[in-house]
Amino acid sequence: MTFPNLVLLFKLFSFLLLFRSTQSKLSADYYNKTCPKFQNIMQTILAEKQLSAPTTAAATLRVFFHDCFVNGCDSSMLIASNAFNKSERDANVNLSVAGDAFDLITRVKTALELECPGVVSCSDILAVSARDLVVMVGGPFYEVVLGRKDSRESNPSIVDKNLPKALTPMNELLSLFSSKGFSAEEMVALVGAHTIGFSHCKEFANRIFNFSKTSEFDPAYNPVFAQGLRKLCANYTKSPAMSAFNDVYTPGKFDNMYYKNLQKGLGLLSSDQAMVTDNRTKPFVDRFAANETAFFDMFARSMEKLSVYKVKENNDGDVRRRCDQFNTLQV
């Protein structure tokens, strides 16, 4: 090899080393120097919002899950539709998401932009918000590494096939989670997020009205619970906002009561109740019902894993100026 070629090779090697060293890496202290008040600002606004609107924790957790499971944790779920494009928010499964989550992210982003403009991504705000709100309502702490970038697209057409539904059969549920790299145990733990929040009557109406020729409601339900749901949701077709708590006993507390409810026929959704009858998931339901620490440990590990699913880094995404809009108009 000639001397000029050696010089060129050395320069190329040096450039690659420099490029690698300047690439951002996900880390818990990612904003320590660029936005040192990041955590304090987050915690203040999160606490204020959760106190004023207790549904915020469950709504934010749902948005985070729906965001990550579709095409990675990239805040594509936060984009609002405009005259030129529909966004993931417009997918049918996302229409019932409570607006408190989007309001929270807007408040946090506005405050952070005033403190450190153009630094903190919406994807990181959403990931930290989900974690901190879980902790605020009694759930486990888990580490959230930072440095995600925000997506440059939000496609509603890919949402439905990537998210579980209330009527999704167990085989499909397990297959969907497996395709994202999650085991049956991790799936059962993640679905335990239903220990907080609510579901609209339309999501389980098929189980409480005209279930079969022999029963008005699903016999898997506790009969008293079923009758109560029938009364609550009697006019759900005229009042689509009618809803019931996913956990009838401790709806605002993140605990393992959800699994105990499943064992007693108090699981609201068909897909949830199926976990206590399927041999592939029942052992985990029983273990989490008997041992809250086991549930918390697995939930925390599963959320850490979910929070870095297909994240975008460096030039693969942006730091949006507004979380509900792309930095450049998409036409």
XYZ file of C-alpha atoms in Angstrom:
331
model
C 0.000 0.000 0.000
C 1.378 3.430 -0.978
C 2.063 6.192 1.534
C -0.797 8.470 0.302
C -3.217 5.556 0.691
C -1.985 4.941 4.238
C -2.547 8.604 5.092
C -6.063 8.464 3.625
C -6.842 5.276 5.551
C -5.553 6.823 8.785
C -7.715 9.916 8.286
C -10.773 7.758 7.589
C -10.126 5.667 10.704
C -9.673 8.800 12.815
C -12.940 10.220 11.486
C -14.846 7.049 12.328
C -13.464 7.066 15.871
C -14.454 10.715 16.287
C -17.915 10.004 14.870
C -18.461 7.133 17.284
C -17.279 9.191 20.236
C -19.653 12.041 19.422
C -22.679 9.821 18.956
C -25.172 10.189 21.784
C -25.725 7.198 24.020
C -28.801 6.599 26.079
C -27.994 7.286 29.724
C -29.774 8.284 32.917
C -27.721 11.500 33.186
C -28.114 12.545 29.545
C -29.434 16.031 30.432
C -27.303 16.718 33.491
C -25.213 19.335 31.682
C -27.547 20.503 28.915
C -30.699 20.824 31.049
C -29.809 20.380 34.739
C -33.299 21.319 35.975
C -34.937 18.661 33.790
C -35.942 16.315 36.614
C -37.117 19.070 38.954
C -39.290 20.676 36.289
C -40.742 17.295 35.360
C -41.586 16.308 38.931
C -43.212 19.644 39.783
C -45.538 19.644 36.784
C -46.329 15.939 37.042
C -47.344 16.268 40.680
C -49.533 19.308 39.988
C -51.275 17.630 37.067
C -51.856 14.296 38.833
C -53.328 16.038 41.871
C -55.711 18.103 39.737
C -56.609 15.263 37.353
C -56.162 11.778 38.912
C -56.792 10.044 35.570
C -53.502 11.450 34.264
C -51.335 8.532 35.414
C -53.386 5.866 33.662
C -53.822 7.997 30.534
C -50.099 8.714 30.265
C -49.188 5.077 30.819
C -51.585 4.115 28.016
C -50.172 6.719 25.629
C -46.646 5.514 26.387
C -47.569 1.896 25.680
C -49.455 2.773 22.495
C -46.549 4.901 21.337
C -43.833 2.325 21.960
C -45.660 -0.736 20.683
C -46.511 0.706 17.266
C -43.114 1.707 15.936
C -40.858 2.220 18.929
C -40.733 4.819 21.718
C -40.505 7.871 19.476
C -43.499 10.049 20.498
C -45.256 9.484 17.165
C -48.424 9.023 19.228
C -48.207 12.654 20.386
C -48.537 14.159 16.904
C -51.857 15.864 16.205
C -53.494 15.608 12.804
C -53.536 18.571 10.453
C -55.148 19.459 7.138
C -52.503 17.491 5.258
C -52.024 14.372 7.348
C -53.790 12.098 9.783
C -51.748 10.869 12.747
C -51.690 7.825 15.023
C -54.089 9.604 17.358
C -56.781 9.131 14.698
C -56.551 5.342 14.725
C -59.763 3.910 16.165
C -58.064 2.293 19.152
C -56.574 5.666 20.170
C -59.716 7.782 19.955
C -60.702 6.961 23.540
C -57.369 7.968 25.099
C -57.981 10.571 27.800
C -56.757 14.037 26.893
C -55.059 14.560 30.267
C -51.944 12.765 28.989
C -51.527 15.097 26.022
C -52.191 18.137 28.197
C -49.504 16.993 30.631
C -46.877 16.550 27.911
C -47.701 19.993 26.500
C -47.225 21.603 29.919
C -43.917 19.858 30.539
C -42.570 20.604 27.079
C -43.504 24.284 27.332
C -41.680 24.627 30.655
C -38.592 22.786 29.386
C -38.431 24.850 26.212
C -38.346 27.998 28.332
C -35.564 26.558 30.492
C -33.449 24.813 27.840
C -34.782 25.344 24.302
C -34.399 22.542 21.769
C -32.749 20.104 24.180
C -35.235 17.655 25.693
C -37.099 15.316 23.353
C -40.795 14.597 23.624
C -39.982 10.884 23.648
C -37.935 11.306 26.816
C -40.631 13.460 28.404
C -43.217 10.743 27.765
C -40.976 7.937 29.052
C -40.116 9.765 32.283
C -43.698 10.917 32.783
C -44.981 7.339 32.602
C -42.394 6.147 35.113
C -42.807 8.995 37.587
C -46.606 8.823 37.525
C -46.515 5.081 38.204
C -44.389 5.830 41.264
C -46.707 8.649 42.371
C -49.699 6.295 42.519
C -47.831 3.595 44.429
C -46.028 1.591 41.768
C -42.362 0.605 41.453
C -39.485 2.839 40.450
C -37.395 1.740 37.474
C -34.579 3.395 35.604
C -35.351 5.336 32.447
C -32.338 6.059 30.289
C -32.505 9.238 28.213
C -31.410 10.463 24.821
C -34.282 9.363 22.581
C -35.116 11.390 19.515
C -38.594 12.135 18.178
C -39.981 10.530 15.051
C -40.572 12.369 11.798
C -43.709 10.419 10.930
C -46.969 9.294 12.513
C -48.930 6.781 10.468
C -52.422 5.761 11.640
C -52.592 2.854 9.185
C -50.032 0.781 11.135
C -51.595 1.211 14.573
C -54.325 -1.437 14.718
C -52.123 -4.378 13.792
C -49.566 -3.424 16.442
C -51.817 -2.958 19.474
C -53.846 -5.451 21.528
C -57.607 -4.961 21.728
C -60.191 -5.918 24.323
C -61.382 -8.823 22.159
C -58.000 -10.016 20.880
C -57.744 -13.817 21.362
C -54.979 -15.087 23.636
C -53.047 -16.734 20.792
C -52.874 -13.402 18.982
C -51.967 -11.519 22.157
C -49.054 -13.820 22.906
C -47.927 -13.681 19.288
C -48.082 -9.877 19.221
C -46.048 -9.474 22.397
C -43.597 -12.134 21.259
C -43.055 -10.252 17.991
C -41.907 -7.284 20.101
C -39.572 -9.489 22.152
C -41.763 -9.951 25.244
C -42.451 -13.252 26.980
C -45.826 -14.394 28.329
C -44.708 -13.424 31.834
C -43.680 -9.950 30.686
C -46.989 -9.552 28.873
C -48.979 -10.430 31.989
C -46.899 -7.950 33.998
C -47.334 -5.120 31.486
C -51.089 -5.677 31.248
C -51.068 -5.228 35.020
C -51.017 -1.515 34.248
C -54.800 -1.982 34.137
C -54.660 -1.820 37.922
C -55.269 1.912 37.375
C -57.561 3.671 34.930
C -60.871 2.836 33.310
C -62.411 1.330 30.179
C -65.393 2.583 28.202
C -68.509 0.441 28.268
C -68.265 -0.292 24.556
C -65.035 -2.227 25.248
C -66.863 -4.883 27.268
C -70.511 -4.426 26.254
C -70.439 -7.756 24.412
C -69.807 -9.484 27.759
C -72.735 -7.917 29.637
C -75.487 -7.635 27.021
C -76.902 -10.544 24.987
C -73.808 -12.639 25.582
C -75.416 -15.903 24.463
C -78.744 -17.679 24.069
C -78.450 -19.022 27.601
C -76.930 -16.058 29.432
C -77.339 -12.293 29.274
C -73.760 -11.840 30.486
C -70.473 -13.728 30.320
C -70.589 -16.448 33.001
C -66.881 -15.813 33.638
C -68.008 -12.620 35.399
C -68.872 -12.561 39.067
C -72.717 -12.365 38.800
C -73.074 -9.395 41.147
C -70.321 -7.552 39.286
C -71.989 -8.286 35.954
C -75.340 -6.934 37.127
C -73.644 -3.791 38.381
C -71.943 -3.272 35.020
C -75.255 -3.799 33.196
C -76.831 -1.003 35.243
C -73.837 1.291 34.831
C -73.659 0.826 31.073
C -77.369 0.594 30.308
C -77.299 3.727 28.128
C -73.755 3.434 26.785
C -74.863 3.669 23.141
C -76.385 7.086 23.866
C -73.540 8.104 26.195
C -70.304 6.739 24.671
C -68.237 8.260 27.481
C -69.738 5.867 30.035
C -66.943 3.855 31.637
C -65.953 1.625 34.550
C -62.782 1.319 36.565
C -60.482 -1.509 35.497
C -59.881 -2.268 39.176
C -63.132 -1.976 41.116
C -61.454 -1.991 44.553
C -58.387 0.270 44.301
C -58.775 2.094 40.954
C -56.378 4.910 41.815
C -53.622 2.822 43.377
C -50.949 0.900 41.515
C -50.985 -2.489 43.247
C -51.617 -6.171 42.549
C -55.368 -6.029 43.236
C -55.988 -6.285 39.486
C -54.747 -9.893 39.484
C -56.795 -10.771 42.568
C -59.829 -9.365 40.776
C -59.193 -11.619 37.772
C -59.250 -14.654 40.066
C -62.667 -13.560 41.394
C -64.312 -12.944 38.015
C -63.877 -9.174 38.290
C -61.786 -8.687 35.166
C -63.439 -6.026 33.062
C -62.082 -6.849 29.617
C -62.337 -10.165 27.835
C -58.626 -10.216 26.997
C -57.773 -9.605 30.659
C -60.075 -12.279 32.037
C -58.679 -14.786 29.534
C -55.290 -14.597 31.232
C -56.627 -16.400 34.302
C -57.994 -19.335 32.298
C -55.192 -19.886 29.783
C -52.488 -22.270 31.036
C -49.774 -20.162 29.398
C -50.614 -17.077 31.466
C -52.517 -18.312 34.537
C -49.386 -19.210 36.567
C -48.169 -15.605 36.291
C -51.573 -14.171 37.215
C -51.632 -16.405 40.292
C -48.063 -15.500 41.271
C -48.612 -11.764 40.906
C -51.898 -11.991 42.820
C -50.142 -13.736 45.705
C -46.974 -11.634 45.675
C -47.069 -7.910 44.928
C -43.272 -7.676 45.084
C -42.997 -10.267 42.305
C -45.403 -8.212 40.201
C -43.558 -4.950 40.862
C -40.194 -6.504 40.023
C -41.402 -7.957 36.726
C -43.364 -4.841 35.811
C -40.309 -2.647 36.412
C -38.040 -4.902 34.344
C -40.606 -5.108 31.547
C -41.101 -1.338 31.480
C -37.349 -0.748 31.330
C -37.244 -3.097 28.364
C -40.262 -1.478 26.694
C -38.876 2.035 27.187
C -35.925 1.356 24.879
C -37.874 -0.572 22.241
C -36.812 0.616 18.769
C -35.800 4.052 20.066
C -34.397 6.598 17.666
C -31.042 8.209 18.378
C -28.793 10.823 16.813
C -29.818 11.678 13.254
C -32.631 9.126 13.145
C -34.988 11.664 14.681
C -35.456 15.212 15.926
C -36.003 17.110 19.139
C -39.392 18.610 18.413
C -40.099 22.184 19.359
C -43.714 21.195 20.021
C -44.645 17.639 20.882
C -47.819 17.666 18.805
C -46.138 18.970 15.648
C -43.215 17.977 13.459
C -40.450 20.537 13.155
C -41.090 20.683 9.412
C -44.564 20.559 7.856
C -45.417 17.111 6.527
C -47.303 17.341 3.220
